[in-house]
Short mmCIF file of C-alpha atoms in Angstrom, two decimals:
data_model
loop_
_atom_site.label_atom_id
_atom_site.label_comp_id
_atom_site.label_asym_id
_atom_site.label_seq_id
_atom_site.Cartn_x
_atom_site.Cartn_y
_atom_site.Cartn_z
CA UNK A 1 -38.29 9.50 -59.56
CA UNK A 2 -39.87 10.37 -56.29
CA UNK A 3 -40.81 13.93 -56.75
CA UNK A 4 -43.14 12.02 -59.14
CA UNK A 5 -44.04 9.72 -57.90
CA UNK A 6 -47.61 9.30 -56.58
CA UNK A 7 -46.35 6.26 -54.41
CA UNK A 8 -44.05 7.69 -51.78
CA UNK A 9 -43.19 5.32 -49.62
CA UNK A 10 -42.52 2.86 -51.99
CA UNK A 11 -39.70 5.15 -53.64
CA UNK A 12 -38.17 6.23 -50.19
CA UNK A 13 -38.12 2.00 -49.62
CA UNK A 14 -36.25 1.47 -53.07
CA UNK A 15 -33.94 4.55 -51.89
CA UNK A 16 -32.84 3.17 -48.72
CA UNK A 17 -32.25 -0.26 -50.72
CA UNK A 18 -29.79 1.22 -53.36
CA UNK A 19 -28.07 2.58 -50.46
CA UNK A 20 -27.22 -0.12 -48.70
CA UNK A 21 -25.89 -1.80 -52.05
CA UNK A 22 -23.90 1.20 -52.28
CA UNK A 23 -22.54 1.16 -49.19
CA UNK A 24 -21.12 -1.98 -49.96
CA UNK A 25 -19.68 -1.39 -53.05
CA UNK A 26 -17.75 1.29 -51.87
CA UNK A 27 -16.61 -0.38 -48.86
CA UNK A 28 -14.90 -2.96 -51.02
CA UNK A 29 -12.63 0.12 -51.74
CA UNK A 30 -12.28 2.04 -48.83
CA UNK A 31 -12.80 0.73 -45.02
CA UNK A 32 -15.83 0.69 -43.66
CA UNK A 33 -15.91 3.62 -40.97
CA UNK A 34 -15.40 5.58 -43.68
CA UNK A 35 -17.93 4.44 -46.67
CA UNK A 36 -20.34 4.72 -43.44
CA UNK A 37 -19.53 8.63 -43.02
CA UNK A 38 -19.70 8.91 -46.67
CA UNK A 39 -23.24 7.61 -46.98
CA UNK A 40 -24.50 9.29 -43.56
CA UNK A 41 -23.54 12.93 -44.29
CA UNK A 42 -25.30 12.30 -47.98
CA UNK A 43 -28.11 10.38 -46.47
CA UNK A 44 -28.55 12.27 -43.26
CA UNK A 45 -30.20 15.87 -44.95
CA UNK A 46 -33.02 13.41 -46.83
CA UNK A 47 -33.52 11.57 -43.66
CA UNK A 48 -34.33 15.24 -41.97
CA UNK A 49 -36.89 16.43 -44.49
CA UNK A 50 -38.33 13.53 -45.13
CA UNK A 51 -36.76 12.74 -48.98
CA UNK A 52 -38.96 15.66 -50.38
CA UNK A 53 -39.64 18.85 -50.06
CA UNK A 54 -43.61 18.35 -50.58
CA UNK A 55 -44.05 15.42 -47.49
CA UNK A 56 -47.00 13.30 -46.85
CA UNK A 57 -47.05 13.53 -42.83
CA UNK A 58 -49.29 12.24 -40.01
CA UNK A 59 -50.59 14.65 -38.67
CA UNK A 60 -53.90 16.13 -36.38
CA UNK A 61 -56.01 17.71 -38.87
CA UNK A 62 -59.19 19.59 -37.97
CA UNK A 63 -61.24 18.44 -41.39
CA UNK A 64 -63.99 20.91 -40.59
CA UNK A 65 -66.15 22.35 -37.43
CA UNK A 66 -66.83 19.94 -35.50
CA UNK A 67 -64.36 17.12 -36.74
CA UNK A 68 -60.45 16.39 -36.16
CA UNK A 69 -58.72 13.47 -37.20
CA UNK A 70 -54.95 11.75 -37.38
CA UNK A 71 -54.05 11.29 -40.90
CA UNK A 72 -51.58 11.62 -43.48
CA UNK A 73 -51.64 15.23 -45.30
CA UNK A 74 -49.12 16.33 -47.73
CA UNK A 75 -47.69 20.15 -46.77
CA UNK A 76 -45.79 21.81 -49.20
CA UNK A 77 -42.89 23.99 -47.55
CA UNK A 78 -39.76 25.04 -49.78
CA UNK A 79 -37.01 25.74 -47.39
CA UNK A 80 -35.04 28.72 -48.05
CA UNK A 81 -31.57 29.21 -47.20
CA UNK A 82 -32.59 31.31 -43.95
CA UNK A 83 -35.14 28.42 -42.70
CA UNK A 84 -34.71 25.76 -40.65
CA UNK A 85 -35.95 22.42 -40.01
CA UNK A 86 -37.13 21.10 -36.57
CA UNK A 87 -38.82 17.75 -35.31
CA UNK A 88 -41.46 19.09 -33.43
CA UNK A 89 -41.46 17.20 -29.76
CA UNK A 90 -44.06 19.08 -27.48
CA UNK A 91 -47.62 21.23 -28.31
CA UNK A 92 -49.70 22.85 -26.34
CA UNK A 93 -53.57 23.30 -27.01
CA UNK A 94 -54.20 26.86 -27.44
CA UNK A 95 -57.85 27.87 -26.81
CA UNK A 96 -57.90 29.23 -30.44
CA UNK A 97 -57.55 25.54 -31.36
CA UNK A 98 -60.35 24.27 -29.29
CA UNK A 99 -62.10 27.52 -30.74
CA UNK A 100 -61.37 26.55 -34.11
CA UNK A 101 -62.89 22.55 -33.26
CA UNK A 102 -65.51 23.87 -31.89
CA UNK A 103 -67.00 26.82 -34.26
CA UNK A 104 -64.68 26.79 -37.44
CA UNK A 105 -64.06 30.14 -37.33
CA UNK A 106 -62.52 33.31 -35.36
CA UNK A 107 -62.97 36.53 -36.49
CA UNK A 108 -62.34 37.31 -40.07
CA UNK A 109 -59.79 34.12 -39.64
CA UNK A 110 -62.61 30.92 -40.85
CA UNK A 111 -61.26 27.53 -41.84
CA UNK A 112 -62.61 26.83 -45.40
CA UNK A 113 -60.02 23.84 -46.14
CA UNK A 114 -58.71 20.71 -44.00
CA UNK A 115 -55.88 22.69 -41.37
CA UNK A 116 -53.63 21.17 -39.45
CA UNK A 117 -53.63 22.53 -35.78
CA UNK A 118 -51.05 23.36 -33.07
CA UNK A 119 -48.94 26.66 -33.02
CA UNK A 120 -47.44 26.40 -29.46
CA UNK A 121 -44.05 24.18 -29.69
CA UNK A 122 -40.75 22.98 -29.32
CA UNK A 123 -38.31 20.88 -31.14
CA UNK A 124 -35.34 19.92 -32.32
CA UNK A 125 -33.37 21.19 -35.33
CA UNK A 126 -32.50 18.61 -37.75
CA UNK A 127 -31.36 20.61 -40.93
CA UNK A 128 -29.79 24.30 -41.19
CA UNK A 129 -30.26 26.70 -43.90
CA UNK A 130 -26.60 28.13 -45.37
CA UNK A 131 -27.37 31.53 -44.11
CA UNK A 132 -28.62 31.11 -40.60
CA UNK A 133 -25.53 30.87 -38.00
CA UNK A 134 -26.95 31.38 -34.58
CA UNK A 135 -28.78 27.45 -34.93
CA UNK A 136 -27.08 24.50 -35.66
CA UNK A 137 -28.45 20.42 -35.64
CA UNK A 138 -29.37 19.31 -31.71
CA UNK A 139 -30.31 22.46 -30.85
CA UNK A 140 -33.41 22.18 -29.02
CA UNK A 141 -35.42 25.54 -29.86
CA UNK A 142 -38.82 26.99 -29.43
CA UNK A 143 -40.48 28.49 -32.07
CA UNK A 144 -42.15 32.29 -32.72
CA UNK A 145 -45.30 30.72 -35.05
CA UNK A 146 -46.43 33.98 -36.69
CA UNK A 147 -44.21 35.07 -39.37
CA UNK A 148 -44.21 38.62 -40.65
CA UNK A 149 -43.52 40.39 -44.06
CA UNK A 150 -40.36 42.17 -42.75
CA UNK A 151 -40.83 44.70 -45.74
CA UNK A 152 -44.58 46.07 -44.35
CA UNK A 153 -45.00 49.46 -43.14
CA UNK A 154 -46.18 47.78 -39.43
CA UNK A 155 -43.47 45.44 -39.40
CA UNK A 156 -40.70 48.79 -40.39
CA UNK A 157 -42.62 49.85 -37.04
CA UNK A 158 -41.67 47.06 -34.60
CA UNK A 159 -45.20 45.71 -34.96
CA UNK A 160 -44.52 42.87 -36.75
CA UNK A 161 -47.64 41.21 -35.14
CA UNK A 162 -50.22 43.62 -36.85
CA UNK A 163 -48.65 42.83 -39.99
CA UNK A 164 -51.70 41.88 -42.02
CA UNK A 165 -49.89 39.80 -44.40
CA UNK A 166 -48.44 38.05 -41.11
CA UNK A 167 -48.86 34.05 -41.49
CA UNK A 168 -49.36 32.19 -38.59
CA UNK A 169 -49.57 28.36 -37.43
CA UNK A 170 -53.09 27.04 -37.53
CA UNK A 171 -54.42 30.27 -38.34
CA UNK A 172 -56.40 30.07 -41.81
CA UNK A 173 -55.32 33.72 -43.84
CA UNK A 174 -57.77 36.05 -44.90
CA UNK A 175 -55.16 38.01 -46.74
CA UNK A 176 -55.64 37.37 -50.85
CA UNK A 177 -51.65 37.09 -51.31
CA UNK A 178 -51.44 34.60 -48.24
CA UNK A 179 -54.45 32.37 -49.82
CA UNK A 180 -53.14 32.60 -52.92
CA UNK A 181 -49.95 30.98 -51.67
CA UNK A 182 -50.31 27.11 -51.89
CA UNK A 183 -47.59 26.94 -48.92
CA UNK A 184 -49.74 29.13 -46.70
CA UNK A 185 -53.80 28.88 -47.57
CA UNK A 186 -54.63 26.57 -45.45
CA UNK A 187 -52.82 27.78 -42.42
CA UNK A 188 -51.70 24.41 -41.17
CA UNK A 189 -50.09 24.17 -37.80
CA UNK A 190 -47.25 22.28 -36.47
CA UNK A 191 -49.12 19.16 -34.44
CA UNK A 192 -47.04 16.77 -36.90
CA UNK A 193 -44.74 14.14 -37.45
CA UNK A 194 -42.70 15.25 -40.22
CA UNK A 195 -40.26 18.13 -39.65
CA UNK A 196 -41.35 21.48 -39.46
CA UNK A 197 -39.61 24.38 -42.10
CA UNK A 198 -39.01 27.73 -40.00
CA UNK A 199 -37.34 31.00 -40.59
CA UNK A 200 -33.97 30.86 -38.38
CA UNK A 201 -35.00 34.29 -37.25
CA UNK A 202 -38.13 33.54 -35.46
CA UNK A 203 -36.35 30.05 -34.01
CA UNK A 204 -35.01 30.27 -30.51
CA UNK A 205 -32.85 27.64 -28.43
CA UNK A 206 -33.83 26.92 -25.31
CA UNK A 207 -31.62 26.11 -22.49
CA UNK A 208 -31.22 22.69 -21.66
CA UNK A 209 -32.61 22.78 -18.15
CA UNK A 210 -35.99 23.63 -19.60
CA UNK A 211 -38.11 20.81 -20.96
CA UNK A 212 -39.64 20.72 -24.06
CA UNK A 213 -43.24 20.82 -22.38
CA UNK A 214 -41.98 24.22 -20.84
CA UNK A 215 -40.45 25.15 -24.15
CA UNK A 216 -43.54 24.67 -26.03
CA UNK A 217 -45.69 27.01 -23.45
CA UNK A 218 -42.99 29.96 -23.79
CA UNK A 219 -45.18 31.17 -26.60
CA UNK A 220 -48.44 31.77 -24.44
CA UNK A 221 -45.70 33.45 -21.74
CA UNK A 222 -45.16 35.40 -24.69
CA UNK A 223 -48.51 37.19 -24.37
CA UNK A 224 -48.10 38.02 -20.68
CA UNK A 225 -45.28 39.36 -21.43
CA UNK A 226 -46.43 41.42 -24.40
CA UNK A 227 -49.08 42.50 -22.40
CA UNK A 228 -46.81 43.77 -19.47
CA UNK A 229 -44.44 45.34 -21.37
CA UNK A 230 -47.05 47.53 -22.84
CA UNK A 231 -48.11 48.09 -19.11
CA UNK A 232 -44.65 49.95 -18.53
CA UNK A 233 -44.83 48.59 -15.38
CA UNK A 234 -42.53 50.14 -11.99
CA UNK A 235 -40.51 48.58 -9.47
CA UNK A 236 -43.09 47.78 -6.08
CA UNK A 237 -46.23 48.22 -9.22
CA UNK A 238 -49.62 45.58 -8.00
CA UNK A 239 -51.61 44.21 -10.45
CA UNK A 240 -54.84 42.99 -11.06
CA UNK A 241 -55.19 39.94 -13.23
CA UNK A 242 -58.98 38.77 -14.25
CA UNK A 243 -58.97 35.35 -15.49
CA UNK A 244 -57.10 32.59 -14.19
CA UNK A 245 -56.86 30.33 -17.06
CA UNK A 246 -53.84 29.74 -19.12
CA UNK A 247 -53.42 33.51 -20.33
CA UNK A 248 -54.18 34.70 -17.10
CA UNK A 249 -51.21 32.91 -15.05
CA UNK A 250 -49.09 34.05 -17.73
CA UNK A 251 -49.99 37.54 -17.11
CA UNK A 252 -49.70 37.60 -13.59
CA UNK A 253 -45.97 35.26 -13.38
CA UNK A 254 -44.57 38.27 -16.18
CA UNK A 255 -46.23 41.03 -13.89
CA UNK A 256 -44.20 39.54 -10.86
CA UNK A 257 -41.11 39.64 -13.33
CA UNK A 258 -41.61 42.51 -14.53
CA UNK A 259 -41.06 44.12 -10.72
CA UNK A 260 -44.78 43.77 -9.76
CA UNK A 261 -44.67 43.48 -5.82
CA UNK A 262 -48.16 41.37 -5.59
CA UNK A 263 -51.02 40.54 -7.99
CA UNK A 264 -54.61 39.67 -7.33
CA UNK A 265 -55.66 37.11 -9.35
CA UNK A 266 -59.27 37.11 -9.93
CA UNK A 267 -61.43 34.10 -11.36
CA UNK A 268 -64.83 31.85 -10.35
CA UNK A 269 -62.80 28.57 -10.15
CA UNK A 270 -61.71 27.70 -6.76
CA UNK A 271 -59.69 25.00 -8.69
CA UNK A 272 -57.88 27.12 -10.91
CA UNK A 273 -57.51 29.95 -7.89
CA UNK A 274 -55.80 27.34 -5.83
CA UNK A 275 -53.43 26.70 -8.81
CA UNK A 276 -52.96 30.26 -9.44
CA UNK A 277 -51.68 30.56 -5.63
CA UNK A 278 -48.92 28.24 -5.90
CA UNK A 279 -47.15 29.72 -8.94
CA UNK A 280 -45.61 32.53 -6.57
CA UNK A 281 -46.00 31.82 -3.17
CA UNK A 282 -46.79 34.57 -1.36
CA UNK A 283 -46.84 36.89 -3.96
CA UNK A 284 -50.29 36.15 -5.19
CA UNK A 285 -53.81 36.86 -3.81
CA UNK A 286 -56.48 34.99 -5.15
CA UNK A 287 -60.10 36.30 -5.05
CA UNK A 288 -62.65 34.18 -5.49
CA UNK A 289 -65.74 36.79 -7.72
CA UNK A 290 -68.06 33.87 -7.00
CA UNK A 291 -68.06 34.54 -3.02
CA UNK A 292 -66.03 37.97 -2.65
CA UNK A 293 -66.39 41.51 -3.56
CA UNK A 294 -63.08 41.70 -6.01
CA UNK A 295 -63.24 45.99 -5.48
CA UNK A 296 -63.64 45.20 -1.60
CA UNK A 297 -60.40 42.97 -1.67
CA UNK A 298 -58.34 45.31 -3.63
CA UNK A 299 -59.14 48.29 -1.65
CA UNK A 300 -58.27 46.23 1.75
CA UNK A 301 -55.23 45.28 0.57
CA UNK A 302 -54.13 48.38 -0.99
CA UNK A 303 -55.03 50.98 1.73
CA UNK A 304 -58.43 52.19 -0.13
CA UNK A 305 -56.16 53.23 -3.13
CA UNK A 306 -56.49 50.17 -5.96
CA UNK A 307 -53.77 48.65 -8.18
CA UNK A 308 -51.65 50.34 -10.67
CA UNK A 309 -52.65 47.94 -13.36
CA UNK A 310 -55.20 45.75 -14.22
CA UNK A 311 -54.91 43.18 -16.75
CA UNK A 312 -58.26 41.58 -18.44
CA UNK A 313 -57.56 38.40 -19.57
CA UNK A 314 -61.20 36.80 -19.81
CA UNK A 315 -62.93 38.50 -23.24
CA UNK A 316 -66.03 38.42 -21.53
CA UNK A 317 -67.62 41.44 -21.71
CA UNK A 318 -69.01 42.06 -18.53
CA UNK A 319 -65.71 42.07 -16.50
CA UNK A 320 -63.93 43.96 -19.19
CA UNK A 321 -66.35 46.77 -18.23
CA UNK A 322 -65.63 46.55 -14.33
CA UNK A 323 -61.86 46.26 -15.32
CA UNK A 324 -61.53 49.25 -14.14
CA UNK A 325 -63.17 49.71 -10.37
CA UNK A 326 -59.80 47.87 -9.87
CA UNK A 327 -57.87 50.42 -10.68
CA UNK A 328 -56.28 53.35 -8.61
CA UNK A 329 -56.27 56.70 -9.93
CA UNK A 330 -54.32 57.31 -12.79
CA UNK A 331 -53.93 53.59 -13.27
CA UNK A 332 -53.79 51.65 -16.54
CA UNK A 333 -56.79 48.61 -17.91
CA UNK A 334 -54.60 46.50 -20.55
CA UNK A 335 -57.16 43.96 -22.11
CA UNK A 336 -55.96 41.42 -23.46
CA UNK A 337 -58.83 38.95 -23.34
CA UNK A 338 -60.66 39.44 -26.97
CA UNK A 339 -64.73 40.08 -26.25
CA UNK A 340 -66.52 38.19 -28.28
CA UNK A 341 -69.41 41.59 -28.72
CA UNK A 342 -68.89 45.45 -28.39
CA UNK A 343 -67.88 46.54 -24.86
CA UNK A 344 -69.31 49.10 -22.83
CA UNK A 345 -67.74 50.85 -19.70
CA UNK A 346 -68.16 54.39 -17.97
CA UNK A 347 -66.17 56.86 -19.59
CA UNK A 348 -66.89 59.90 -17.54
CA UNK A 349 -65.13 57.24 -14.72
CA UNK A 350 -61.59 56.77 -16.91
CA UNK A 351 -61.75 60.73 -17.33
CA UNK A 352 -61.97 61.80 -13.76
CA UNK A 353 -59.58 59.61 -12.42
CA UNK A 354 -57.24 59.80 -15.35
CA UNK A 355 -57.87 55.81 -16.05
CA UNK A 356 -55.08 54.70 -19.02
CA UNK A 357 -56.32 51.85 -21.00
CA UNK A 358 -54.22 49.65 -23.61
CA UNK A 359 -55.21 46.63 -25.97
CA UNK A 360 -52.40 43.81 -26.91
CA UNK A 361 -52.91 41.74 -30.04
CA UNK A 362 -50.27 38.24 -29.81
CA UNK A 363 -46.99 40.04 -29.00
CA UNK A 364 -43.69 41.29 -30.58
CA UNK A 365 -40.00 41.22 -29.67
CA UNK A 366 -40.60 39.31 -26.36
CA UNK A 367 -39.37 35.31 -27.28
CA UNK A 368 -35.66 36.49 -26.31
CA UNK A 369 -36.76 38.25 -22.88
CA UNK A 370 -39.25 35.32 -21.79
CA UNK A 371 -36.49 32.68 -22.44
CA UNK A 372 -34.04 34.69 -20.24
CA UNK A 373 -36.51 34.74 -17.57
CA UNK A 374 -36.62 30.70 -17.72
CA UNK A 375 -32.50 30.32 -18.02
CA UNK A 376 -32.03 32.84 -15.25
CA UNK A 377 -35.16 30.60 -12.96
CA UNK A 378 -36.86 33.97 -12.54
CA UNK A 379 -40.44 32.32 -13.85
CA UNK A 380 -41.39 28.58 -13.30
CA UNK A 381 -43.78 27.21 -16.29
CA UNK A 382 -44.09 23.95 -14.90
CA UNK A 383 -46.69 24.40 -12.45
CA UNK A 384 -49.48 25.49 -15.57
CA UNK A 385 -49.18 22.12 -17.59
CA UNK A 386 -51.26 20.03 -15.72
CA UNK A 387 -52.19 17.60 -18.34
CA UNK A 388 -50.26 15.75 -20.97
CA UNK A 389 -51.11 13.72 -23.84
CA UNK A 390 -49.58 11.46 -26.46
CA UNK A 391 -49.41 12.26 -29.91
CA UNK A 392 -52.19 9.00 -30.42
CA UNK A 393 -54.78 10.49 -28.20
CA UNK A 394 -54.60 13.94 -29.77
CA UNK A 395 -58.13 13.97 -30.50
CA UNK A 396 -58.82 12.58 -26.82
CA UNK A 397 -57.07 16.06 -25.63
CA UNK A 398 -58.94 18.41 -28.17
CA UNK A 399 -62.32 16.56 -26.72
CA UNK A 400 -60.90 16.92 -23.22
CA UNK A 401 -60.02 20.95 -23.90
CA UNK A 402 -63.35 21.34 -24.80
CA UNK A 403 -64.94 20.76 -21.34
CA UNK A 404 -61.80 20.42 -19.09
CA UNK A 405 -61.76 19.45 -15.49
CA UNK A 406 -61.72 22.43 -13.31
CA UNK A 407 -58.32 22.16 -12.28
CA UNK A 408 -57.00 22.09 -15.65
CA UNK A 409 -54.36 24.75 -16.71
CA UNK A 410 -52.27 23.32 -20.31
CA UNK A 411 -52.46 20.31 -21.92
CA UNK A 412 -49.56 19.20 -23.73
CA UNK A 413 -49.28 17.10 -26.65
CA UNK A 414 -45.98 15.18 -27.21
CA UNK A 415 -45.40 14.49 -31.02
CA UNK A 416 -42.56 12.50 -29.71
CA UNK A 417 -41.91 10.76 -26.65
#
């Protein structure tokens, strides 16, 4: 009667009804404690998903460019018997959200439908599929949002993230199977009240020491992580880290993990630079590019030799060029900030001083180290969220994000309080 039923909550109302009566009928022949276990362990897996495996949900929806909203959507999301299901408590505004708001596209990836939005989060699990063991209900868990075709040629490789197939919270597909699937053309996200379905596999707990704000930001960690590990960095390594926005402080915390002896964090916001300089304590050097020469700085600090890395985490194209006057020789550029227009740099530079470069796209195969690096106290996430919101205002925070104050780092949104 529900699944067809066009009226929803009228059905679940008329549910909940015939199971109180039943409740009572049974407890006529059996005491009460245990009619009320009876009816709770039948009751409690409809409760999770929401009575139906094709929800209506409130949820923040960007409609088009230009226009969000709270509403009620209905998301269709079969859960297999390797998913699980998670009430989503904390998300954190990506840029590629506020991108997405503000020009409807990015990239070949363009929102042509209503898409819910949010792909950094935690949660708690609320339902288990039979075949994933390492989760069970309570667990509070973050949550890898791009999920791979495990049988694809890149994903064989241990690239699951170039996977083109790959689906991805509030990402719209480009690929023809992905739009094609009614579960997965519109790309939503996971800023929502109704539980979230999840492959086990790309579902991580979280120790219980770290908050579900943190939790939520472990997947932007994720790329400063990514981007490290492709550094290969070495014990006593410095870094150079342009950009101190969200991606940036990422970069710069992993480099320190990663055995990084000092980073220079480079940006034009004195706000942001101060921030920057309290995430590590002494291990940090901020240069202001507004009022400094950043090559002068490095070259002080490093004895006239230049870092061993340096990570550009801006996309603008201008300081991905001069990425790498930073660099000493033989050094590495990793960009990881996506230019918006073709770059151009001196070649003839990289080949006489044996200049490395590497490009990151999201990451792979990081969630488990970045999580260990919380539980251990080895990186401290709490300093970056420096604004939170509740699930009500969500629209107030995407029209914050789009022209923040100048000391703002992450906004959070908390689905649940």
């Amino acid at each position: 009667e529900y699944m067809g039923s066009s009226d929803s909550r009228k059905v679940e109302k008329k549910m909940l009804s015939r199971s109180v009566l039943f409740c009572d009928a049974v407890s006529r022949r059996v005491d009460k404690s245990t009619a009320a276990k009876f009816i709770m362990d039948r009751v409690r897996p409809w409760l999770a998903r929401g009575f139906s495996a094709n929800p209506v949900t409130e949820a923040v929806v960007l409609e088009r460019k230009g226009a969000i909203t709270i509403r009620e959507i209905k998301i269709v999301e079969p859960m297999t018997p390797h998913d699980v299901r998670i009430n989503i408590q904390s998300v954190g505004i990506c840029g590629s959200d506020v991108h997405y708001y503000q020009h409807g596209s990015i990239g070949p990836f363009v929102v042509r439908q209503p898409m819910v939005l949010g792909h950094e989060a935690s949660g708690v699990v609320v339902e288990v599929g039979s075949e994933v063991t390492h989760l069970k209900v309570g667990d509070r868990v973050a949550m890898e949002p791009g999920v791979p075709d495990l049988t694809s040629r890149e994903s064989k490789a241990g690239m699951y993230n170039l996977d083109p197939k790959l689906r991805f919270w509030a990402t719209p597909p480009h690929a023809p199977s992905l739009l094609a699937n009614p579960s997965w053309a519109a790309g939503h996200g996971i800023l929502r009240k109704h539980p979230v379905t999840h492959p086990g596999a790309f579902t991580y707990k979280i120790p219980d020491h770290v908050s579900f704000d943190e939790g939520a930001i472990i997947e932007p960690l994720a790329v400063g992580m990514h981007a490290c590990t492709k550094a290969e960095i070495k014990p006593g390594d410095r870094a150079t880290v342009v950009g101190a926005g969200p991606i940036g402080m990422m970069v710069a915390i992993s480099a320190l993990a990663s055995g990084c002896s000092k980073v220079f964090l480079v940006d034009i916001s004195a706000p942001k630079l101060a921030v920057g300089a309290d995430l590590v304590p002494g291990k940090i050097v901020t240069i202001d590019a507004s009022t400094e020469s950043v090559k002068d700085v490095i070259k002080e600090h490093t004895d006239n030799w230049g870092t061993e890395v340096a990570f550009e985490c801006t996309g603008n194209h201008h300081a991905a060029a001069a990425a790498g006057d930073y660099v000493c020789p033989g050094g590495q550029v990793v960009f990881v900030g996506c230019p918006s227009c073709p770059v151009s740099f001196d070649v003839a530079k990289y080949m006489t001083t044996e200049l490395r470069t590497r490009v990151i796209f999201r990451y792979a195969n990081v969630y488990p180290r970045c999580i260990a690096l919380l539980e251990s106290g080895s990186v401290d996430l709490k300093p970056i969220i420096t604004n939170v919101f509740p699930f009500a205002r969500a629209v107030d925070a995407f029209e914050y994000m789009c022209a923040p104050a100048p000391s703002t780092i992450k906004s959070i949104i908390r689905v649940r309080d």
